[in-house]
């Protein structure tokens, strides 16, 4: 007589796949990183990086334009002034104009003080000014140093 065969259950085989991370981890084994800073050293490096960034910002700050209030004070025969023009240039050799303003008034209606604002960085500036009067025009130059002051008065005679 024949003996019964044992019953075997077949399951489909699942392919074994590994991810790139698993393969890389196996290949590296127990490798240690070359440089693993301690938490204290990381804090010190972060503070050093922040200090460097702060120093860079402080060194560039004087070169950023700032808004400044300028008062042009008309002295002398104010009643004859019908307008004036101002051109701002950096002081120095043959500097190009960086800003300018023009003001016009009805004859006899010019205010004693003309208020305006400029948006310029710190430094020395040459102002070329032409004052138009009812009967003539006068030209003048002024040198102005913009720095800590936010309000500046420029007399026009």
PDB file of C-alpha atoms in Angstrom:
ATOM      1  CA  UNK A   1       0.000   0.000   0.000  1.00  0.00           C
ATOM      2  CA  UNK A   2       1.123   3.449  -0.604  1.00  0.00           C
ATOM      3  CA  UNK A   3       1.495   6.074   2.043  1.00  0.00           C
ATOM      4  CA  UNK A   4      -0.231   9.346   1.597  1.00  0.00           C
ATOM      5  CA  UNK A   5       1.916  12.242   0.540  1.00  0.00           C
ATOM      6  CA  UNK A   6       2.185  15.136   2.873  1.00  0.00           C
ATOM      7  CA  UNK A   7       0.188  18.144   1.837  1.00  0.00           C
ATOM      8  CA  UNK A   8       2.407  21.093   0.914  1.00  0.00           C
ATOM      9  CA  UNK A   9       1.067  24.605   0.514  1.00  0.00           C
ATOM     10  CA  UNK A  10       2.795  26.725  -2.067  1.00  0.00           C
ATOM     11  CA  UNK A  11       2.920  30.425  -1.624  1.00  0.00           C
ATOM     12  CA  UNK A  12       3.976  32.791  -4.352  1.00  0.00           C
ATOM     13  CA  UNK A  13       7.454  34.165  -3.772  1.00  0.00           C
ATOM     14  CA  UNK A  14       7.799  37.844  -3.170  1.00  0.00           C
ATOM     15  CA  UNK A  15      10.913  39.391  -4.594  1.00  0.00           C
ATOM     16  CA  UNK A  16      13.142  40.852  -1.940  1.00  0.00           C
ATOM     17  CA  UNK A  17      14.052  44.390  -2.750  1.00  0.00           C
ATOM     18  CA  UNK A  18      16.111  46.834  -0.767  1.00  0.00           C
ATOM     19  CA  UNK A  19      16.025  50.548  -0.962  1.00  0.00           C
ATOM     20  CA  UNK A  20      19.060  52.612  -1.868  1.00  0.00           C
ATOM     21  CA  UNK A  21      19.218  53.831   1.706  1.00  0.00           C
ATOM     22  CA  UNK A  22      19.348  50.279   3.083  1.00  0.00           C
ATOM     23  CA  UNK A  23      22.011  49.302   0.564  1.00  0.00           C
ATOM     24  CA  UNK A  24      24.069  52.381   1.386  1.00  0.00           C
ATOM     25  CA  UNK A  25      23.697  51.794   5.127  1.00  0.00           C
ATOM     26  CA  UNK A  26      24.850  48.181   4.739  1.00  0.00           C
ATOM     27  CA  UNK A  27      27.806  49.237   2.592  1.00  0.00           C
ATOM     28  CA  UNK A  28      28.907  51.863   5.088  1.00  0.00           C
ATOM     29  CA  UNK A  29      28.478  49.577   8.012  1.00  0.00           C
ATOM     30  CA  UNK A  30      29.227  51.302  11.251  1.00  0.00           C
ATOM     31  CA  UNK A  31      31.074  54.224   9.667  1.00  0.00           C
ATOM     32  CA  UNK A  32      31.329  57.305  11.842  1.00  0.00           C
ATOM     33  CA  UNK A  33      30.915  60.800  10.431  1.00  0.00           C
ATOM     34  CA  UNK A  34      34.174  62.669   9.942  1.00  0.00           C
ATOM     35  CA  UNK A  35      32.993  65.733  11.805  1.00  0.00           C
ATOM     36  CA  UNK A  36      30.128  65.626  14.269  1.00  0.00           C
ATOM     37  CA  UNK A  37      30.172  68.793  16.369  1.00  0.00           C
ATOM     38  CA  UNK A  38      28.880  68.657  19.875  1.00  0.00           C
ATOM     39  CA  UNK A  39      25.743  70.672  20.705  1.00  0.00           C
ATOM     40  CA  UNK A  40      27.904  73.290  22.426  1.00  0.00           C
ATOM     41  CA  UNK A  41      30.151  73.592  19.379  1.00  0.00           C
ATOM     42  CA  UNK A  42      27.082  73.904  17.112  1.00  0.00           C
ATOM     43  CA  UNK A  43      25.815  76.803  19.249  1.00  0.00           C
ATOM     44  CA  UNK A  44      29.210  78.483  19.046  1.00  0.00           C
ATOM     45  CA  UNK A  45      29.301  78.067  15.254  1.00  0.00           C
ATOM     46  CA  UNK A  46      25.772  79.497  14.953  1.00  0.00           C
ATOM     47  CA  UNK A  47      26.706  82.517  17.068  1.00  0.00           C
ATOM     48  CA  UNK A  48      29.847  83.040  14.989  1.00  0.00           C
ATOM     49  CA  UNK A  49      27.789  82.948  11.790  1.00  0.00           C
ATOM     50  CA  UNK A  50      25.266  85.462  13.214  1.00  0.00           C
ATOM     51  CA  UNK A  51      28.076  87.786  14.327  1.00  0.00           C
ATOM     52  CA  UNK A  52      29.573  87.718  10.825  1.00  0.00           C
ATOM     53  CA  UNK A  53      26.207  88.522   9.246  1.00  0.00           C
ATOM     54  CA  UNK A  54      25.679  91.367  11.739  1.00  0.00           C
ATOM     55  CA  UNK A  55      29.105  92.842  10.939  1.00  0.00           C
ATOM     56  CA  UNK A  56      28.325  92.732   7.214  1.00  0.00           C
ATOM     57  CA  UNK A  57      25.008  94.540   7.729  1.00  0.00           C
ATOM     58  CA  UNK A  58      26.635  97.230   9.901  1.00  0.00           C
ATOM     59  CA  UNK A  59      29.374  97.860   7.339  1.00  0.00           C
ATOM     60  CA  UNK A  60      26.809  98.339   4.551  1.00  0.00           C
ATOM     61  CA  UNK A  61      24.340 100.487   6.538  1.00  0.00           C
ATOM     62  CA  UNK A  62      25.951 103.899   5.752  1.00  0.00           C
ATOM     63  CA  UNK A  63      25.598 103.171   2.037  1.00  0.00           C
ATOM     64  CA  UNK A  64      21.837 102.629   2.207  1.00  0.00           C
ATOM     65  CA  UNK A  65      19.688 105.597   1.196  1.00  0.00           C
ATOM     66  CA  UNK A  66      17.705 107.269   3.966  1.00  0.00           C
ATOM     67  CA  UNK A  67      14.878 109.760   3.775  1.00  0.00           C
ATOM     68  CA  UNK A  68      15.905 113.201   4.988  1.00  0.00           C
ATOM     69  CA  UNK A  69      13.967 116.440   5.439  1.00  0.00           C
ATOM     70  CA  UNK A  70      15.506 119.463   3.761  1.00  0.00           C
ATOM     71  CA  UNK A  71      14.328 123.036   4.357  1.00  0.00           C
ATOM     72  CA  UNK A  72      15.454 125.618   1.805  1.00  0.00           C
ATOM     73  CA  UNK A  73      15.289 129.028   3.478  1.00  0.00           C
ATOM     74  CA  UNK A  74      14.794 131.908   1.054  1.00  0.00           C
ATOM     75  CA  UNK A  75      16.576 134.959   2.446  1.00  0.00           C
ATOM     76  CA  UNK A  76      16.557 138.494   1.150  1.00  0.00           C
ATOM     77  CA  UNK A  77      14.041 139.565  -1.508  1.00  0.00           C
ATOM     78  CA  UNK A  78      11.562 136.713  -1.091  1.00  0.00           C
ATOM     79  CA  UNK A  79       8.807 138.621  -2.904  1.00  0.00           C
ATOM     80  CA  UNK A  80      10.733 138.529  -6.205  1.00  0.00           C
ATOM     81  CA  UNK A  81      11.386 134.757  -6.193  1.00  0.00           C
ATOM     82  CA  UNK A  82       9.330 132.867  -8.784  1.00  0.00           C
ATOM     83  CA  UNK A  83      11.151 129.531  -8.480  1.00  0.00           C
ATOM     84  CA  UNK A  84      14.347 127.640  -7.878  1.00  0.00           C
ATOM     85  CA  UNK A  85      16.045 124.450  -9.039  1.00  0.00           C
ATOM     86  CA  UNK A  86      18.381 122.211  -7.024  1.00  0.00           C
ATOM     87  CA  UNK A  87      20.647 119.473  -8.394  1.00  0.00           C
ATOM     88  CA  UNK A  88      22.343 117.055  -5.967  1.00  0.00           C
ATOM     89  CA  UNK A  89      25.672 115.434  -6.924  1.00  0.00           C
ATOM     90  CA  UNK A  90      28.197 113.469  -4.901  1.00  0.00           C
ATOM     91  CA  UNK A  91      31.095 115.729  -3.893  1.00  0.00           C
ATOM     92  CA  UNK A  92      34.207 114.912  -5.808  1.00  0.00           C
ATOM     93  CA  UNK A  93      35.619 114.878  -9.279  1.00  0.00           C
ATOM     94  CA  UNK A  94      33.014 115.327 -12.032  1.00  0.00           C
ATOM     95  CA  UNK A  95      30.225 113.498 -10.183  1.00  0.00           C
ATOM     96  CA  UNK A  96      26.954 112.831 -11.997  1.00  0.00           C
ATOM     97  CA  UNK A  97      23.729 114.260 -10.535  1.00  0.00           C
ATOM     98  CA  UNK A  98      21.973 111.842  -8.194  1.00  0.00           C
ATOM     99  CA  UNK A  99      18.833 113.852  -7.398  1.00  0.00           C
ATOM    100  CA  UNK A 100      17.095 117.093  -8.195  1.00  0.00           C
ATOM    101  CA  UNK A 101      14.080 119.257  -7.444  1.00  0.00           C
ATOM    102  CA  UNK A 102      12.317 122.169  -9.072  1.00  0.00           C
ATOM    103  CA  UNK A 103       9.941 124.607  -7.368  1.00  0.00           C
ATOM    104  CA  UNK A 104       7.731 127.296  -8.985  1.00  0.00           C
ATOM    105  CA  UNK A 105       5.716 130.089  -7.354  1.00  0.00           C
ATOM    106  CA  UNK A 106       3.317 132.844  -8.360  1.00  0.00           C
ATOM    107  CA  UNK A 107       5.064 136.244  -8.327  1.00  0.00           C
ATOM    108  CA  UNK A 108       5.128 137.550  -4.749  1.00  0.00           C
ATOM    109  CA  UNK A 109       3.817 134.222  -3.305  1.00  0.00           C
ATOM    110  CA  UNK A 110       7.077 132.346  -2.539  1.00  0.00           C
ATOM    111  CA  UNK A 111       7.220 131.019   1.033  1.00  0.00           C
ATOM    112  CA  UNK A 112      10.158 131.870   3.259  1.00  0.00           C
ATOM    113  CA  UNK A 113      10.895 128.150   3.806  1.00  0.00           C
ATOM    114  CA  UNK A 114      10.406 125.429   1.180  1.00  0.00           C
ATOM    115  CA  UNK A 115      10.278 121.922   2.637  1.00  0.00           C
ATOM    116  CA  UNK A 116      11.248 118.823   0.635  1.00  0.00           C
ATOM    117  CA  UNK A 117      12.635 115.347   1.238  1.00  0.00           C
ATOM    118  CA  UNK A 118      15.519 113.515  -0.401  1.00  0.00           C
ATOM    119  CA  UNK A 119      16.303 109.820  -0.330  1.00  0.00           C
ATOM    120  CA  UNK A 120      20.120 109.640  -0.308  1.00  0.00           C
ATOM    121  CA  UNK A 121      22.861 107.725   1.563  1.00  0.00           C
ATOM    122  CA  UNK A 122      25.268 109.397   3.998  1.00  0.00           C
ATOM    123  CA  UNK A 123      28.096 111.420   2.507  1.00  0.00           C
ATOM    124  CA  UNK A 124      29.095 114.789   1.071  1.00  0.00           C
ATOM    125  CA  UNK A 125      27.003 116.324  -1.690  1.00  0.00           C
ATOM    126  CA  UNK A 126      27.426 119.347  -3.944  1.00  0.00           C
ATOM    127  CA  UNK A 127      24.222 121.319  -4.494  1.00  0.00           C
ATOM    128  CA  UNK A 128      23.918 123.406  -7.648  1.00  0.00           C
ATOM    129  CA  UNK A 129      21.112 125.897  -7.043  1.00  0.00           C
ATOM    130  CA  UNK A 130      19.503 128.378  -9.413  1.00  0.00           C
ATOM    131  CA  UNK A 131      17.084 130.901  -7.920  1.00  0.00           C
ATOM    132  CA  UNK A 132      14.767 132.514 -10.468  1.00  0.00           C
ATOM    133  CA  UNK A 133      13.554 136.002  -9.613  1.00  0.00           C
ATOM    134  CA  UNK A 134      11.127 138.190 -11.541  1.00  0.00           C
ATOM    135  CA  UNK A 135      13.983 140.188 -13.068  1.00  0.00           C
ATOM    136  CA  UNK A 136      17.005 137.808 -12.973  1.00  0.00           C
ATOM    137  CA  UNK A 137      18.422 134.371 -12.098  1.00  0.00           C
ATOM    138  CA  UNK A 138      21.085 133.751  -9.455  1.00  0.00           C
ATOM    139  CA  UNK A 139      23.232 130.612  -9.315  1.00  0.00           C
ATOM    140  CA  UNK A 140      25.042 129.290  -6.241  1.00  0.00           C
ATOM    141  CA  UNK A 141      26.733 126.161  -4.979  1.00  0.00           C
ATOM    142  CA  UNK A 142      26.516 124.649  -1.532  1.00  0.00           C
ATOM    143  CA  UNK A 143      28.263 121.642  -0.020  1.00  0.00           C
ATOM    144  CA  UNK A 144      26.237 119.517   2.351  1.00  0.00           C
ATOM    145  CA  UNK A 145      27.262 116.547   4.452  1.00  0.00           C
ATOM    146  CA  UNK A 146      24.471 114.069   5.138  1.00  0.00           C
ATOM    147  CA  UNK A 147      24.988 112.002   8.267  1.00  0.00           C
ATOM    148  CA  UNK A 148      23.109 111.542  11.507  1.00  0.00           C
ATOM    149  CA  UNK A 149      20.842 114.584  11.131  1.00  0.00           C
ATOM    150  CA  UNK A 150      17.417 113.960   9.637  1.00  0.00           C
ATOM    151  CA  UNK A 151      16.442 117.628   9.189  1.00  0.00           C
ATOM    152  CA  UNK A 152      18.735 120.110   7.442  1.00  0.00           C
ATOM    153  CA  UNK A 153      18.241 123.813   6.613  1.00  0.00           C
ATOM    154  CA  UNK A 154      19.954 125.283   3.555  1.00  0.00           C
ATOM    155  CA  UNK A 155      19.965 129.109   3.324  1.00  0.00           C
ATOM    156  CA  UNK A 156      19.459 130.597  -0.151  1.00  0.00           C
ATOM    157  CA  UNK A 157      20.565 134.256  -0.423  1.00  0.00           C
TER     158      UNK A 157
END
